[in-house]
Amino acid sequence: MDLPRSFTIRESSHRLCNPFTSEKLAILGHAISPSPGTRMLDLACGKGELLCTWARDHGVTGTGVDISTVFIDAARARAVELGVVDRVGFVHGDASGHVADDPVGIAACVGATWIGSGVPGTVDLLRRSLAPGGMMLIGEPYWRREPLDQATVKACHVARKDDLLPLPELLEQFGDLGCDVVEMVLADQDSWDRYAAAQWLNTRRWLDTNPDDELADQMRTELAAAPAQHARYQREYLGWGVFVLMNR
């Protein structure tokens, strides 16, 4: 049980495996200002940057779960680096079936709603771990501009146009699921660039040191097309944000 190697190659230097920056993550933390000792569950936690930095900056405690052994190892190393190993822990496992043993004050899934087969299922999964009055964090892409054809949808790495919503409709969907949207912090085109462009350098450095790897041809083809595809499609059509929800 693990992510394909291509994912960890692309994101080898990333601390955040999504189009957020460290600055935006800090803005979100200050916006909701969790009390020291607040317990968190972060499903599909990636390299644990949310939990580790919020443990350092806000005194939260909690657990991250991710399917990637590489990411979990990086998360544990980050906890050591930031001196928060006594506050956070990380579990290698399938986040789609993980429910906290005891209710948590913040339940998060930032950028991986596939674990619940979409937003409704992910909200339902997070609710199963949430204490009364707690907050859910959902990271989710949306359409900045309506794609005109299936080629544009595919170039944005989305299977079907209806798999994503425009921002107003996404916010309405949260309401239809019985949630109040109480905060949001959105990525912008610059933060998309930082996420995507870092993947190109990671890929090139990997290719330079692994020219005979079985994935080399695939990664070379991807690198040749990725910059123009990002500028033409993802940068223009895809938005992304973290939305803070509370049960009504």
XYZ file of C-alpha atoms in Angstrom:
248
model
C 0.000 0.000 0.000
C 1.770 3.101 -1.243
C 1.663 5.947 -3.758
C 3.159 5.401 -7.211
C 6.824 6.390 -7.314
C 6.104 9.119 -9.863
C 4.257 11.095 -7.168
C 7.144 11.053 -4.737
C 9.627 11.922 -7.509
C 7.643 15.017 -8.534
C 7.179 16.187 -4.952
C 10.537 15.174 -3.492
C 11.416 18.729 -2.368
C 7.896 19.802 -1.390
C 6.880 20.321 2.200
C 3.274 20.907 1.152
C 1.963 18.480 -1.437
C -0.627 20.929 -2.756
C -0.764 24.494 -4.169
C -0.579 26.128 -0.744
C 2.507 28.004 0.409
C 3.928 28.016 3.923
C 2.699 31.613 4.237
C -0.864 30.648 3.359
C -0.781 27.732 5.767
C 0.310 30.139 8.490
C -2.468 32.577 7.526
C -5.014 29.774 7.890
C -3.648 28.827 11.297
C -3.828 32.389 12.575
C -7.308 32.813 11.072
C -8.823 29.976 13.095
C -6.381 30.273 16.057
C -6.744 26.775 17.566
C -6.331 26.691 21.310
C -3.216 25.018 22.723
C -3.895 21.329 23.230
C -6.517 21.116 20.461
C -6.462 17.582 19.058
C -6.257 17.178 15.279
C -6.683 14.355 12.816
C -5.145 14.979 9.391
C -6.194 12.401 6.790
C -3.917 12.056 3.748
C -1.492 14.269 5.657
C 1.332 14.130 3.114
C 4.605 15.197 4.725
C 2.878 16.415 7.888
C 3.572 20.112 7.455
C 0.148 21.218 8.699
C 0.329 19.191 11.910
C 3.988 19.897 12.611
C 3.913 23.658 12.078
C 0.625 24.098 13.920
C 1.996 22.028 16.815
C 4.947 24.415 16.926
C 2.978 27.635 16.392
C -0.335 26.888 18.161
C 0.360 23.983 20.495
C -2.008 21.533 18.791
C -1.561 17.792 19.150
C -2.682 15.006 16.878
C -2.214 12.297 14.293
C -1.575 12.277 10.563
C -2.403 9.337 8.303
C -1.043 8.823 4.796
C -0.687 5.994 2.308
C 2.833 7.018 1.240
C 5.731 5.520 3.162
C 8.020 8.217 1.736
C 5.723 11.012 2.928
C 5.226 9.475 6.371
C 9.004 9.183 6.827
C 9.327 12.856 5.840
C 6.564 13.825 8.283
C 8.293 12.053 11.165
C 11.569 13.745 10.271
C 9.830 17.136 10.161
C 8.383 16.537 13.638
C 11.915 15.908 14.911
C 13.221 18.995 13.103
C 10.570 21.243 14.656
C 10.792 19.642 18.098
C 7.174 18.454 18.219
C 7.553 14.660 18.383
C 5.850 14.708 21.780
C 2.745 16.345 20.276
C 2.192 14.676 16.896
C 2.379 11.173 15.458
C 2.092 9.721 11.976
C 0.551 6.475 10.783
C 1.128 4.736 7.478
C -2.270 3.564 6.317
C -5.358 4.033 4.184
C -6.905 7.315 5.315
C -10.222 6.467 3.646
C -11.172 4.195 6.527
C -9.532 5.979 9.436
C -11.628 7.301 12.316
C -10.095 8.781 15.466
C -10.320 6.718 18.644
C -11.492 9.830 20.500
C -13.238 12.913 19.038
C -10.944 15.671 17.787
C -11.310 19.438 17.666
C -10.047 19.688 14.079
C -10.474 17.014 11.405
C -8.700 17.720 8.137
C -8.370 16.403 4.619
C -6.391 18.981 2.681
C -6.245 18.151 -1.000
C -7.254 14.484 -1.086
C -11.059 14.211 -1.111
C -10.636 11.124 -3.220
C -10.383 9.301 0.133
C -14.129 9.831 0.490
C -14.908 9.523 -3.228
C -15.476 13.281 -3.329
C -16.456 16.147 -1.061
C -19.690 14.662 0.395
C -18.048 11.391 1.377
C -15.020 13.157 2.818
C -17.172 15.480 4.936
C -19.042 12.422 6.207
C -15.755 10.682 7.044
C -14.358 13.692 8.916
C -17.608 14.086 10.873
C -17.095 10.606 12.318
C -14.018 11.888 14.182
C -15.194 15.389 15.052
C -16.054 16.582 18.539
C -19.155 18.800 18.965
C -18.295 22.349 17.981
C -15.171 21.215 16.134
C -13.911 22.325 12.748
C -13.316 20.459 9.501
C -10.653 21.539 7.007
C -11.269 20.569 3.390
C -8.699 21.356 0.702
C -10.309 21.189 -2.720
C -9.774 22.423 -6.278
C -12.479 24.302 -8.170
C -12.933 25.844 -11.603
C -11.592 29.409 -11.824
C -12.890 29.514 -15.376
C -15.374 27.193 -17.026
C -13.517 24.752 -19.291
C -14.818 24.913 -22.847
C -14.057 21.335 -23.864
C -13.008 17.931 -22.597
C -9.444 18.487 -23.781
C -9.106 21.349 -21.301
C -10.643 19.241 -18.529
C -8.204 16.404 -19.236
C -5.237 18.790 -19.374
C -6.173 19.911 -15.845
C -5.884 16.264 -14.710
C -9.630 16.084 -14.089
C -11.636 13.162 -15.474
C -14.942 14.967 -16.028
C -15.945 18.606 -15.942
C -18.612 17.831 -13.331
C -15.995 16.407 -10.970
C -15.201 20.006 -9.935
C -17.433 22.996 -9.251
C -16.951 26.749 -9.607
C -16.172 28.413 -6.279
C -19.702 29.738 -5.525
C -21.231 26.326 -6.227
C -18.599 24.591 -4.086
C -19.438 26.869 -1.165
C -23.134 26.135 -1.711
C -22.360 22.414 -1.724
C -20.830 22.696 1.732
C -24.054 24.343 2.882
C -26.145 21.591 1.314
C -24.094 19.120 3.358
C -25.181 20.851 6.570
C -22.022 22.873 7.100
C -21.352 26.526 7.780
C -18.301 27.812 5.918
C -16.552 29.871 8.584
C -13.203 30.616 6.911
C -11.291 29.994 3.703
C -7.808 30.676 2.374
C -7.332 30.347 -1.373
C -4.256 29.549 -3.407
C -3.449 32.027 -6.176
C -1.660 31.658 -9.478
C 1.710 32.349 -7.869
C 1.254 29.570 -5.334
C 0.127 27.240 -8.138
C 3.380 28.148 -9.925
C 5.448 27.336 -6.866
C 3.785 23.939 -6.549
C 3.966 23.012 -10.239
C 7.333 24.495 -11.163
C 9.076 22.815 -8.234
C 7.870 19.511 -9.678
C 9.723 20.240 -12.917
C 13.032 20.796 -11.141
C 12.523 17.737 -8.956
C 11.819 15.668 -12.064
C 14.837 17.001 -13.953
C 17.197 16.364 -11.049
C 15.829 12.845 -10.699
C 16.270 12.205 -14.434
C 19.871 13.429 -14.297
C 20.706 10.909 -11.583
C 18.443 8.054 -12.781
C 18.672 8.028 -16.593
C 18.243 4.260 -16.853
C 15.351 3.896 -14.406
C 12.244 2.154 -15.734
C 10.281 5.382 -15.186
C 12.778 7.609 -16.990
C 11.002 7.716 -20.370
C 7.652 8.471 -18.727
C 9.096 11.226 -16.562
C 11.051 12.735 -19.479
C 7.880 12.890 -21.616
C 5.975 14.454 -18.742
C 8.653 17.079 -18.095
C 8.758 18.132 -21.754
C 5.017 18.884 -21.776
C 4.362 20.045 -18.207
C 5.425 23.739 -18.257
C 3.317 24.761 -21.266
C 0.403 22.621 -20.091
C 0.491 24.305 -16.703
C 0.583 27.797 -18.214
C -2.121 27.070 -20.745
C -4.517 25.066 -18.592
C -4.000 24.478 -14.857
C -2.822 28.017 -14.102
C -5.793 29.570 -15.892
C -8.614 27.184 -15.123
C -7.947 25.629 -11.714
C -8.422 27.282 -8.352
C -7.658 25.651 -5.024
C -8.398 26.475 -1.431
C -8.766 25.256 2.113
C -12.258 25.688 3.512
C -13.074 25.645 7.220
C -16.436 24.064 8.017
C -18.532 23.607 11.151
C -21.602 21.446 11.505
C -24.833 23.413 11.704
